[in-house]
Structure formats: C-alpha cells, structure tokens
C-alpha cells in the first residue's frame, strides 16, 4: 500500500481526519502525508503546531506540506495522491437533507481521486 494522504484544516473535521489517518498509517505500516488544504481568508492564522505535536507523538513517519497550489484543497489532494494511496478527509455533520448533497470539495475528491477515499466525522 502507498501513502496515507490526509487533507488537514485545523478544525474538528480536520482533527478527526488526522486521527484516523494516523491510525490507518499505523495499520498499513505506511507513511503519512498531511496536506494543509486551507484556502479561505482567515485560515492563515490557524496554527499547525498542535497537529505537528500529535504527529510527532504518534511514531508514524510523516510529512506536512501545503497543497500544491491548485484552485482549492480538493484539487490539491487529488493531485498529490496516486493509485496506491489512501485519502482521508473529514466531513461536517449534515441534516438528513444535507446528506443528499455532500460539500462540493468532498464530492470532487470522492469522484476524482485515483485511489480509495475514507471519510470521517468528528
């Protein structure tokens, strides 16, 4: 199996995705690539230090990098993932009606990813 790739934003959904990605990397004995997919104005001030501390304490081999610079985080995740990888993303809780329509980024990742995608909720 290839690398576990996680789309990370410092929020509850991102934290849930990071925790699961760490677990998956341990289970698969693979490396972990954390892609900082923040794009909205105001995200820049969020500190990644707590996530880096959790990663360092996990014992998993990891790399943290900014997205390659695509239009949004979905494009960045799809771009860095290969067919042998696993992408992990966090989803927001949705109402019954909202469950019919995923967020546009999550939907694009699920449809365009060259590999399996694991979604988690906080």
PDB file of N, CA and C in Angstrom, residues 14-15 44 52 55 57 87 91 109:
ATOM      1  N   UNK A  14     -11.009  18.349  10.512  1.00  0.00           N
ATOM      2  CA  UNK A  14      -9.614  18.090  10.188  1.00  0.00           C
ATOM      3  C   UNK A  14      -8.926  17.254  11.252  1.00  0.00           C
ATOM      4  N   UNK A  15      -9.246  17.534  12.526  1.00  0.00           N
ATOM      5  CA  UNK A  15      -8.662  16.752  13.614  1.00  0.00           C
ATOM      6  C   UNK A  15      -9.114  15.293  13.564  1.00  0.00           C
ATOM      7  N   UNK A  44      -5.195  31.517   7.495  1.00  0.00           N
ATOM      8  CA  UNK A  44      -3.747  31.606   7.584  1.00  0.00           C
ATOM      9  C   UNK A  44      -3.254  31.693   9.023  1.00  0.00           C
ATOM     10  N   UNK A  52       1.202  19.108  14.497  1.00  0.00           N
ATOM     11  CA  UNK A  52       2.573  18.605  14.377  1.00  0.00           C
ATOM     12  C   UNK A  52       2.988  17.852  15.647  1.00  0.00           C
ATOM     13  N   UNK A  55       1.358  14.473  15.575  1.00  0.00           N
ATOM     14  CA  UNK A  55       2.040  13.634  14.598  1.00  0.00           C
ATOM     15  C   UNK A  55       3.369  13.123  15.143  1.00  0.00           C
ATOM     16  N   UNK A  57       4.231  12.691  18.222  1.00  0.00           N
ATOM     17  CA  UNK A  57       3.984  11.732  19.303  1.00  0.00           C
ATOM     18  C   UNK A  57       3.449  10.399  18.787  1.00  0.00           C
ATOM     19  N   UNK A  87      -6.735   8.335   0.621  1.00  0.00           N
ATOM     20  CA  UNK A  87      -7.018   9.706   1.044  1.00  0.00           C
ATOM     21  C   UNK A  87      -7.997   9.646   2.207  1.00  0.00           C
ATOM     22  N   UNK A  91     -15.606  15.125   7.219  1.00  0.00           N
ATOM     23  CA  UNK A  91     -16.862  15.695   6.737  1.00  0.00           C
ATOM     24  C   UNK A  91     -17.610  16.351   7.885  1.00  0.00           C
ATOM     25  N   UNK A 109     -13.485  15.273  -4.440  1.00  0.00           N
ATOM     26  CA  UNK A 109     -12.453  14.315  -4.038  1.00  0.00           C
ATOM     27  C   UNK A 109     -12.954  12.897  -4.268  1.00  0.00           C
TER      28      UNK A 109
END
